Coordinates of C-alpha atoms in Angstrom, one line a residue:
M1 CA 94.2 100.9 30.3
E2 CA 93.0 100.9 25.9
R3 CA 90.7 103.7 25.3
H4 CA 87.6 102.0 24.7
E5 CA 86.0 103.4 20.4
T6 CA 81.8 104.1 22.5
A7 CA 79.6 104.4 19.9
A8 CA 76.1 106.2 20.8
A9 CA 73.9 103.9 21.6
P10 CA 70.7 104.0 20.7
P11 CA 67.6 106.1 21.8
G12 CA 66.1 104.0 25.1
V13 CA 65.9 103.5 28.6
L14 CA 69.6 102.2 28.3
G15 CA 70.6 104.9 25.9
G16 CA 73.7 107.4 27.4
E17 CA 75.7 109.4 25.4
R18 CA 78.7 109.3 23.4
N19 CA 82.0 107.9 24.9
K20 CA 80.8 108.2 27.9
G21 CA 82.4 104.8 28.2
D22 CA 84.7 106.1 27.1
A23 CA 85.5 109.4 30.0
R24 CA 84.3 106.9 33.0
V25 CA 87.2 104.5 31.8
T26 CA 89.4 108.0 32.3
D27 CA 88.2 109.2 35.0
I28 CA 89.9 106.1 36.9
D29 CA 93.6 106.6 36.2
E30 CA 92.5 110.1 37.1
S31 CA 91.0 109.4 39.3
L32 CA 94.6 107.3 40.1
Q33 CA 96.7 109.4 39.3
A34 CA 95.8 112.4 41.3
R35 CA 97.1 109.7 44.3
G36 CA 100.1 109.5 42.8
A37 CA 98.8 105.8 42.0
A38 CA 99.3 104.2 38.5
P39 CA 96.8 103.8 36.1
P40 CA 95.7 99.7 36.0
T41 CA 97.6 97.8 33.4
P42 CA 96.3 98.1 30.1
S43 CA 94.3 95.9 29.4
P44 CA 92.3 94.7 26.1
T45 CA 89.1 94.7 27.7
P46 CA 87.6 94.4 30.9
W47 CA 85.6 90.6 31.1
R48 CA 89.0 89.0 32.5
A49 CA 88.3 92.5 35.5
V50 CA 84.0 92.6 35.8
S51 CA 84.4 88.1 35.2
V52 CA 86.7 87.9 38.5
V53 CA 83.8 90.3 40.9
M54 CA 80.7 88.8 39.9
V55 CA 81.8 85.5 41.3
G56 CA 81.8 87.2 44.6
T57 CA 77.9 89.2 43.7
F58 CA 77.1 84.5 43.1
M59 CA 78.5 84.1 47.2
A60 CA 77.3 86.5 48.7
I61 CA 73.4 85.3 47.2
L62 CA 74.0 82.0 47.2
D63 CA 74.7 82.1 50.7
S64 CA 71.3 83.3 51.4
F65 CA 69.5 80.3 50.1
I66 CA 72.5 77.3 49.9
V67 CA 71.7 77.5 54.1
V68 CA 67.5 76.6 53.7
V69 CA 68.3 72.9 53.0
A70 CA 71.5 73.0 56.2
E71 CA 68.9 74.0 58.7
P72 CA 67.5 70.5 59.7
A73 CA 72.0 69.0 59.3
I74 CA 72.5 71.8 62.0
K75 CA 69.8 71.6 64.1
A76 CA 70.4 67.4 65.1
D77 CA 74.2 67.8 65.2
L78 CA 74.3 71.0 67.0
G79 CA 71.3 70.8 68.7
A80 CA 70.3 74.0 67.7
S81 CA 67.2 75.9 68.8
S82 CA 64.2 76.8 65.9
G83 CA 65.2 80.6 67.2
E84 CA 68.6 79.6 66.7
L85 CA 68.2 78.4 62.6
Q86 CA 65.9 81.1 62.3
W87 CA 69.4 83.3 63.7
I88 CA 71.2 81.0 60.7
M89 CA 69.8 82.9 58.2
A90 CA 68.6 86.2 59.3
G91 CA 71.5 87.4 60.9
Y92 CA 73.8 87.5 58.1
Q93 CA 71.1 88.8 55.5
L94 CA 70.8 91.5 58.3
T95 CA 74.0 92.4 58.4
Y96 CA 74.1 92.7 54.7
A97 CA 71.2 94.6 54.3
V98 CA 72.2 96.6 56.7
F99 CA 76.0 97.8 55.3
L100 CA 75.2 97.9 51.9
I101 CA 75.4 101.4 51.8
T102 CA 78.3 102.2 53.3
G103 CA 79.7 99.5 51.8
G104 CA 79.5 101.2 48.0
R105 CA 80.9 104.7 50.2
L106 CA 84.0 103.1 51.5
G107 CA 84.2 101.6 48.3
D108 CA 84.6 105.3 46.5
L109 CA 86.9 106.7 49.7
H110 CA 89.2 104.1 49.4
G111 CA 89.7 102.2 45.9
R112 CA 86.5 99.8 45.1
K113 CA 89.1 97.0 44.5
R114 CA 90.2 96.9 48.1
I115 CA 87.5 97.2 49.8
F116 CA 86.4 94.1 47.6
T117 CA 89.6 92.0 47.8
L118 CA 88.9 92.8 51.9
G119 CA 85.1 91.6 51.6
M120 CA 86.0 89.2 49.6
A121 CA 88.4 87.7 52.8
L122 CA 86.7 88.6 56.0
F123 CA 83.6 85.6 53.4
T124 CA 86.2 83.9 53.1
L125 CA 87.4 84.3 57.0
S126 CA 83.9 83.7 58.2
S127 CA 82.8 81.3 55.9
T128 CA 86.4 79.4 57.3
A129 CA 84.1 80.1 60.8
C130 CA 81.2 79.1 60.3
A131 CA 82.1 75.1 59.2
L132 CA 83.7 75.0 62.2
S133 CA 81.9 76.1 64.6
G134 CA 80.7 73.8 67.6
T135 CA 78.0 75.6 68.5
A136 CA 74.1 77.0 66.7
I137 CA 75.2 80.7 68.4
A138 CA 79.5 80.3 67.1
L139 CA 77.7 80.0 64.2
I140 CA 75.6 82.4 64.2
A141 CA 78.4 85.4 64.7
A142 CA 79.9 83.9 62.2
R143 CA 77.5 84.2 60.0
L144 CA 76.8 87.9 61.5
A145 CA 80.6 88.7 59.8
Q146 CA 80.1 86.9 56.3
G147 CA 77.1 89.3 55.8
L148 CA 79.1 92.5 56.7
G149 CA 81.7 91.2 54.0
A150 CA 79.1 90.6 51.8
A151 CA 78.4 94.0 52.2
L152 CA 81.3 95.4 51.3
M153 CA 82.1 93.7 48.0
V154 CA 79.0 93.6 46.5
P155 CA 78.2 97.3 46.0
Q156 CA 81.8 96.8 44.6
V157 CA 80.6 94.4 41.5
F158 CA 77.7 97.5 39.9
A159 CA 81.0 100.1 40.6
V160 CA 82.9 97.9 38.7
I161 CA 80.8 97.5 35.7
T162 CA 80.0 101.1 35.0
L163 CA 82.7 102.0 34.8
L164 CA 85.2 100.0 33.5
V165 CA 82.6 99.3 30.2
P166 CA 81.5 101.2 27.9
E167 CA 78.1 102.1 27.8
K168 CA 77.6 100.1 24.1
D169 CA 78.8 97.0 25.8
R170 CA 77.2 97.4 29.7
H171 CA 73.6 96.0 29.1
R172 CA 76.1 92.3 27.8
A173 CA 77.7 92.8 31.2
F174 CA 74.2 93.3 33.1
G175 CA 72.5 91.1 31.7
V176 CA 75.3 88.1 32.5
L177 CA 74.4 89.4 36.2
G178 CA 70.8 89.7 35.7
M179 CA 72.3 85.4 35.6
V180 CA 74.6 84.9 37.7
I181 CA 71.7 86.3 40.6
G182 CA 69.2 84.3 38.8
L183 CA 70.9 81.7 39.2
A184 CA 72.9 81.3 43.4
T185 CA 68.9 82.4 43.6
S186 CA 67.6 79.2 41.7
G187 CA 70.4 77.2 42.2
G188 CA 71.3 78.2 46.0
Q189 CA 68.7 75.1 47.5
L190 CA 70.5 72.1 44.2
I191 CA 73.7 72.9 44.9
G192 CA 73.1 72.7 48.9
G193 CA 70.9 69.6 48.4
L194 CA 74.1 67.6 46.6
L195 CA 76.4 69.1 48.8
I196 CA 74.3 67.9 52.5
G197 CA 73.5 64.6 49.8
A198 CA 77.4 63.6 49.1
D199 CA 77.5 63.9 53.1
L200 CA 81.8 64.7 51.9
F201 CA 83.8 63.8 54.6
G202 CA 81.2 62.3 56.8
S203 CA 80.7 66.7 57.9
G204 CA 77.7 66.3 56.9
W205 CA 76.2 70.1 56.5
R206 CA 80.0 71.7 56.7
P207 CA 80.6 71.9 52.9
V208 CA 78.2 74.7 52.2
F209 CA 80.1 76.4 53.6
W210 CA 83.3 75.0 52.8
I211 CA 83.0 75.8 49.7
N212 CA 83.0 79.1 50.0
V213 CA 87.1 78.6 51.1
P214 CA 89.0 77.6 47.2
I215 CA 86.7 79.9 45.9
G216 CA 86.8 82.4 48.0
L217 CA 90.9 81.7 48.0
A218 CA 91.1 82.1 44.4
T219 CA 89.0 85.1 43.5
I220 CA 90.8 87.2 46.0
L221 CA 94.2 86.5 44.1
L222 CA 92.4 87.2 40.7
A223 CA 91.3 90.9 42.4
M224 CA 94.0 92.0 43.0
R225 CA 96.2 90.1 39.6
Y226 CA 93.1 91.4 37.1
V227 CA 91.2 94.4 38.5
P228 CA 92.1 97.9 37.9
E229 CA 91.5 99.9 41.4
S230 CA 89.1 103.6 42.3
R231 CA 88.1 105.6 44.0
A232 CA 85.7 109.0 44.2
T233 CA 86.9 111.8 43.1
R234 CA 85.2 114.4 45.3
A235 CA 84.7 111.8 48.3
R236 CA 86.6 114.1 51.5
G237 CA 86.4 111.6 53.7
I238 CA 83.2 109.1 55.7
D239 CA 79.8 110.4 56.9
I240 CA 79.7 109.3 60.9
P241 CA 77.1 110.6 61.7
G242 CA 74.7 109.9 58.5
V243 CA 76.7 105.9 58.0
T244 CA 75.6 105.6 62.6
V245 CA 71.6 107.0 61.4
L246 CA 71.7 105.2 58.2
T247 CA 72.0 102.0 60.2
I248 CA 69.6 102.4 63.1
A249 CA 66.7 103.3 60.8
L250 CA 67.5 99.8 58.2
F251 CA 68.1 97.7 61.3
L252 CA 64.4 99.3 62.0
V253 CA 63.3 98.2 59.2
V254 CA 65.0 94.8 58.7
F255 CA 65.1 93.7 61.7
P256 CA 61.0 93.2 62.1
L257 CA 60.9 92.1 58.5
I258 CA 62.8 88.7 59.7
Q259 CA 61.7 87.8 62.4
G260 CA 58.0 89.1 61.8
H261 CA 56.7 86.2 61.6
E262 CA 58.3 84.2 63.1
A263 CA 58.1 86.0 66.5
G264 CA 54.3 86.1 64.8
W265 CA 53.7 89.8 64.6
P266 CA 53.6 91.1 68.3
W267 CA 53.7 94.9 69.1
W268 CA 57.7 95.6 68.9
T269 CA 57.1 94.6 65.4
W270 CA 55.2 97.5 64.0
A271 CA 56.5 99.5 66.9
S272 CA 60.3 98.9 64.7
L273 CA 58.1 99.6 61.3
A274 CA 56.7 102.7 62.7
A275 CA 60.2 103.7 64.1
S276 CA 61.7 104.1 60.9
V277 CA 60.0 106.5 59.2
A278 CA 61.1 108.7 61.3
A279 CA 64.4 107.7 61.6
F280 CA 64.8 107.5 58.0
A281 CA 64.0 110.8 58.1
V282 CA 66.2 112.1 60.4
F283 CA 68.4 110.6 58.4
A284 CA 67.5 112.5 55.2
H285 CA 67.3 115.6 57.5
V286 CA 71.6 115.0 59.2
E287 CA 72.0 114.1 55.3
R288 CA 70.8 117.2 53.9
W289 CA 72.1 119.6 57.4
I290 CA 75.6 118.3 56.3
G291 CA 75.1 118.6 52.4
N292 CA 74.4 122.5 52.3
R293 CA 77.8 123.0 54.8
G294 CA 79.5 122.5 52.2
G295 CA 80.9 118.7 53.9
D296 CA 80.5 115.3 52.0
P297 CA 76.9 113.0 52.9
L298 CA 77.1 109.7 52.5
L299 CA 74.3 109.9 51.1
R300 CA 73.5 112.7 48.1
L301 CA 69.7 113.1 48.1
S302 CA 70.7 114.8 44.7
L303 CA 70.3 111.0 43.2
F304 CA 67.3 110.8 44.0
A305 CA 66.3 114.0 41.0
T306 CA 67.7 111.0 38.8
R307 CA 63.9 109.6 37.4
S308 CA 65.4 106.1 35.8
F309 CA 67.8 106.0 40.5
S310 CA 64.5 106.4 42.3
V311 CA 61.9 104.7 39.9
G312 CA 64.5 101.6 39.0
I313 CA 65.6 102.0 42.7
V314 CA 61.8 101.1 43.8
L315 CA 61.4 98.7 40.7
V316 CA 64.2 97.0 41.7
L317 CA 62.4 96.4 45.7
A318 CA 59.2 95.1 44.1
I319 CA 61.4 92.9 41.4
Y320 CA 62.8 91.2 44.4
A321 CA 60.0 90.9 46.5
V322 CA 58.2 88.7 44.2
L323 CA 61.9 87.0 43.5
T324 CA 64.0 86.6 46.3
S325 CA 60.1 85.3 48.2
Y326 CA 58.4 82.8 45.9
Y327 CA 61.2 80.9 45.3
L328 CA 60.9 80.3 49.2
V329 CA 57.2 79.2 49.8
L330 CA 57.5 77.2 46.6
S331 CA 60.3 75.6 48.6
I332 CA 58.1 74.9 51.1
A333 CA 55.1 73.5 48.5
L334 CA 57.4 71.5 47.7
Q335 CA 58.7 69.6 50.7
D336 CA 55.8 70.1 52.7
G337 CA 53.4 69.7 50.9
L338 CA 55.1 67.2 48.7
D339 CA 57.9 65.9 50.8
M340 CA 60.0 65.9 48.6
S341 CA 63.3 66.2 48.9
A342 CA 65.7 69.2 49.3
L343 CA 67.5 67.4 46.1
G344 CA 64.5 66.7 44.0
A345 CA 62.3 70.3 45.4
G346 CA 66.0 72.3 43.0
L347 CA 65.7 70.4 40.3
V348 CA 62.2 70.9 39.8
Y349 CA 63.6 75.3 39.4
T350 CA 66.6 73.9 37.2
P351 CA 64.3 74.5 33.7
A352 CA 63.2 77.8 35.0
A353 CA 67.1 79.1 35.9
L354 CA 68.4 77.3 32.6
T355 CA 64.5 79.6 30.7
F356 CA 65.9 82.8 33.1
F357 CA 69.5 82.3 31.5
V358 CA 68.5 81.9 27.9
F359 CA 66.0 84.8 27.4
S360 CA 68.6 86.9 30.2
V361 CA 71.2 86.5 27.1
I362 CA 68.3 87.5 25.1
A363 CA 68.3 90.4 26.8
S364 CA 70.9 91.5 26.5
R365 CA 70.7 91.5 22.4
L366 CA 67.9 92.9 22.7
V367 CA 68.5 95.8 25.0
P368 CA 70.5 98.1 22.4
K369 CA 68.0 97.8 19.3
Y370 CA 64.5 98.2 21.4
G371 CA 64.9 100.3 24.7
R372 CA 62.3 100.5 27.0
R373 CA 59.9 98.0 25.1
V374 CA 62.2 95.4 25.7
L375 CA 62.0 95.6 29.5
E376 CA 58.1 96.8 29.1
I377 CA 57.8 92.8 27.5
G378 CA 59.3 91.3 30.5
A379 CA 57.3 92.8 32.5
I380 CA 54.2 92.0 31.3
V381 CA 55.2 89.1 31.0
L382 CA 55.7 88.0 34.3
A383 CA 52.6 88.7 35.1
V384 CA 51.4 86.3 32.9
G385 CA 53.8 83.9 34.3
Y386 CA 52.0 84.7 37.7
A387 CA 48.4 84.4 36.3
S388 CA 49.0 80.8 35.2
T389 CA 50.4 79.5 38.3
V390 CA 47.6 82.2 39.9
I391 CA 44.6 79.4 37.3
V392 CA 46.7 76.3 37.5
L393 CA 46.5 75.9 40.6
T394 CA 43.1 77.0 41.7
S395 CA 42.1 74.8 38.7
G396 CA 41.0 72.1 41.0
L397 CA 43.7 69.8 39.6
Q398 CA 46.2 68.6 42.0
L399 CA 49.6 69.6 42.2
T400 CA 52.6 68.0 41.3
P401 CA 56.2 69.8 40.5
G402 CA 54.6 68.8 36.0
L403 CA 52.1 71.2 36.6
I404 CA 54.1 74.3 38.0
I405 CA 57.6 74.1 35.9
P406 CA 55.2 75.2 32.6
T407 CA 54.6 78.5 34.6
L408 CA 57.8 79.1 36.0
M409 CA 59.4 78.5 33.0
L410 CA 57.0 81.7 32.1
Q411 CA 57.9 83.5 34.9
S412 CA 61.3 83.2 33.9
V413 CA 61.4 84.3 30.7
G414 CA 59.9 87.7 31.9
G415 CA 61.9 88.0 34.7
G416 CA 64.8 87.3 32.3
L417 CA 63.8 90.2 30.0
L418 CA 63.2 92.5 32.8
I419 CA 65.9 92.1 35.9
T420 CA 68.8 91.6 34.1
P421 CA 67.9 95.0 32.2
S422 CA 66.6 97.3 34.7
L423 CA 70.2 96.4 36.7
N424 CA 71.5 99.0 34.0
A425 CA 68.6 101.3 34.5
V426 CA 69.1 102.1 37.6
L427 CA 72.8 102.9 37.2
S428 CA 73.3 104.1 33.8
R429 CA 73.6 107.6 34.2
I430 CA 75.1 108.1 37.1
D431 CA 77.7 110.2 37.4
P432 CA 80.6 108.8 38.4
D433 CA 82.0 109.8 41.1
D434 CA 78.5 108.7 42.9
V435 CA 78.5 105.4 40.8
G436 CA 80.1 103.0 44.2
L437 CA 77.2 105.2 46.6
A438 CA 74.7 104.4 43.9
S439 CA 75.6 100.0 43.5
G440 CA 75.0 99.3 47.9
V441 CA 71.1 101.0 47.8
L442 CA 70.9 99.5 43.8
S443 CA 71.5 96.3 46.0
T444 CA 70.1 97.5 49.6
S445 CA 67.0 97.8 47.7
Q446 CA 67.9 94.0 46.3
Q447 CA 67.7 93.4 49.7
V448 CA 65.2 95.0 51.4
G449 CA 63.1 94.1 48.8
G450 CA 63.7 90.4 49.6
A451 CA 62.6 90.6 53.1
L452 CA 60.0 93.0 53.1
G453 CA 58.6 90.0 50.2
V454 CA 59.5 87.4 52.7
A455 CA 57.8 88.9 55.3
I456 CA 54.0 89.0 52.9
I457 CA 54.1 86.3 51.1
G458 CA 55.4 83.9 54.2
L459 CA 52.5 85.6 56.6
V460 CA 49.8 84.9 52.9
F461 CA 51.4 81.2 52.7
F462 CA 51.7 79.5 56.8
S463 CA 47.7 81.8 56.9
S464 CA 46.4 79.8 53.8
F465 CA 48.5 76.5 54.6
R466 CA 46.7 74.0 57.0
P467 CA 47.3 70.3 55.7
A468 CA 45.3 68.8 58.8
A469 CA 42.2 70.3 57.4
E470 CA 42.8 70.4 53.8
G471 CA 45.2 67.0 53.6
K472 CA 49.0 68.4 52.9
V473 CA 48.8 68.7 49.6
G474 CA 45.3 70.3 48.7
A475 CA 47.2 72.7 52.1
A476 CA 49.9 73.9 50.2
A477 CA 47.6 74.3 46.6
H478 CA 45.6 76.7 48.0
A479 CA 48.9 78.3 50.1
L480 CA 50.8 78.6 47.0
A481 CA 48.3 79.7 44.5
M482 CA 47.8 82.5 47.5
S483 CA 51.2 83.7 47.3
S484 CA 50.5 84.0 43.7
I485 CA 48.0 86.6 44.0
F486 CA 50.7 89.2 45.4
T487 CA 53.4 88.3 43.3
L488 CA 51.2 88.9 40.7
I489 CA 50.3 92.2 42.0
T490 CA 53.5 92.9 42.8
A491 CA 54.6 92.4 38.4
I492 CA 51.9 94.4 37.7
V493 CA 53.1 97.5 40.7
A494 CA 56.3 96.1 38.9
T495 CA 54.5 96.9 35.1
L496 CA 54.3 100.0 36.0
L497 CA 57.0 101.5 37.2
V498 CA 58.3 99.9 34.0
Y499 CA 56.2 102.9 31.6
L500 CA 57.9 105.8 34.9
L501 CA 61.4 105.0 33.5
P502 CA 62.7 107.5 31.3
A503 CA 62.5 105.9 27.6
G504 CA 64.9 108.6 26.1
R505 CA 68.6 109.2 26.4
A506 CA 70.5 110.8 28.9
R507 CA 71.3 114.6 28.0
G508 CA 72.6 115.8 31.2
G509 CA 70.1 114.5 33.4
D510 CA 66.6 113.1 33.1
R511 CA 64.7 114.8 35.4
P512 CA 61.1 114.9 34.8

């Protein structure tokens, strides 16, 4: 593999030491040679490999949203109950969130290319099973397997970028990844609406899953051809006690967040959340005990002593609490309040998606020069965007797409400047041996943040949505305004977190 000549990045949150990218690429070759494996085929740039693995991220996030518009058709075709429909959505999110850290660790141990390819194969096979499902129970089982496939492949995407792309270009790679995430998030319902509206070969809702199959097969072949193998040099084995306790802890926090609203927040949801705190404490004790005995813990707690990582993880959790939940309640407001079709609601997102894309590109060009300042401006503009939504929706004007689209675009300006660099900020100072694990933690914070946001904003929205008293349009405007207040508060918290990120170059760590 070609050794990249990497200039020192200027001071800023994404800065790093000279030739840090070279050292990480060298680690890949040394890791392989230590195991008797040939180094990757020389390539002038890593962009083909990076582009291939980004497809995995797009597919994983898309399938969190594309099913939303398919639920009415699934209910009619399979006779699914409301509880079964909830699990068609929640089952995927549950296995996806719970196994992300384990998926990242497996990549460190057994090779990121191998685990990415395995995850994509499972995702593709389970998508086929989804499309062929004849009952709601079969579809739920296939969705559980699909979430597990996503959990295996997504952490490897962050790891491949961090390892292959030199420091001077990494902000560009994470900028593109941010665009991919934003487009998958905002485009899922639009793509789903187009596929269902087309009713290809009279297949109804099934193309939302069939579309994954040719893309998945092509991605597997391209990954085998262009993605070099890499693994951690220090990893010695899987930490079974750690995996077990962490899985239980994540289940205890994610399951009630996903199911709480549908179940009406009974006592067991709060008991589960309380039990998760104790489970995470047990996990920390287990990992510390294994590390003190010279073992190889699933999660090295020393990662959180690095301020860019610990603060960045909380920042990402806050951002995704806003990003995921707001698009979902907006879709409900447009469809249930304004009687728009799923395709029409998806088209409302299109200007915001394009704005996000443009400002993600702008962020990737500004970060090398201005560093953390770009994130600060992005966070402030994001907060202003939600504030403008609150003002517009409480102004007495009737809710229309034309009223809401400009505020969505303003939010996307801030999101494009903030979200894409924040991903790099989390991983920019992580040791190559820990990058898979750190990527799993990052991906988990995205999913947990999304589940937390949906739980809270869903509670706010539905408790405020009273069409019988205010009329559908007025009720939708009121509920969306109340939801926007929550997102505004969260965006302000994210702004404060940005100012806690280290502003200088990492030299031997950035511990406060």
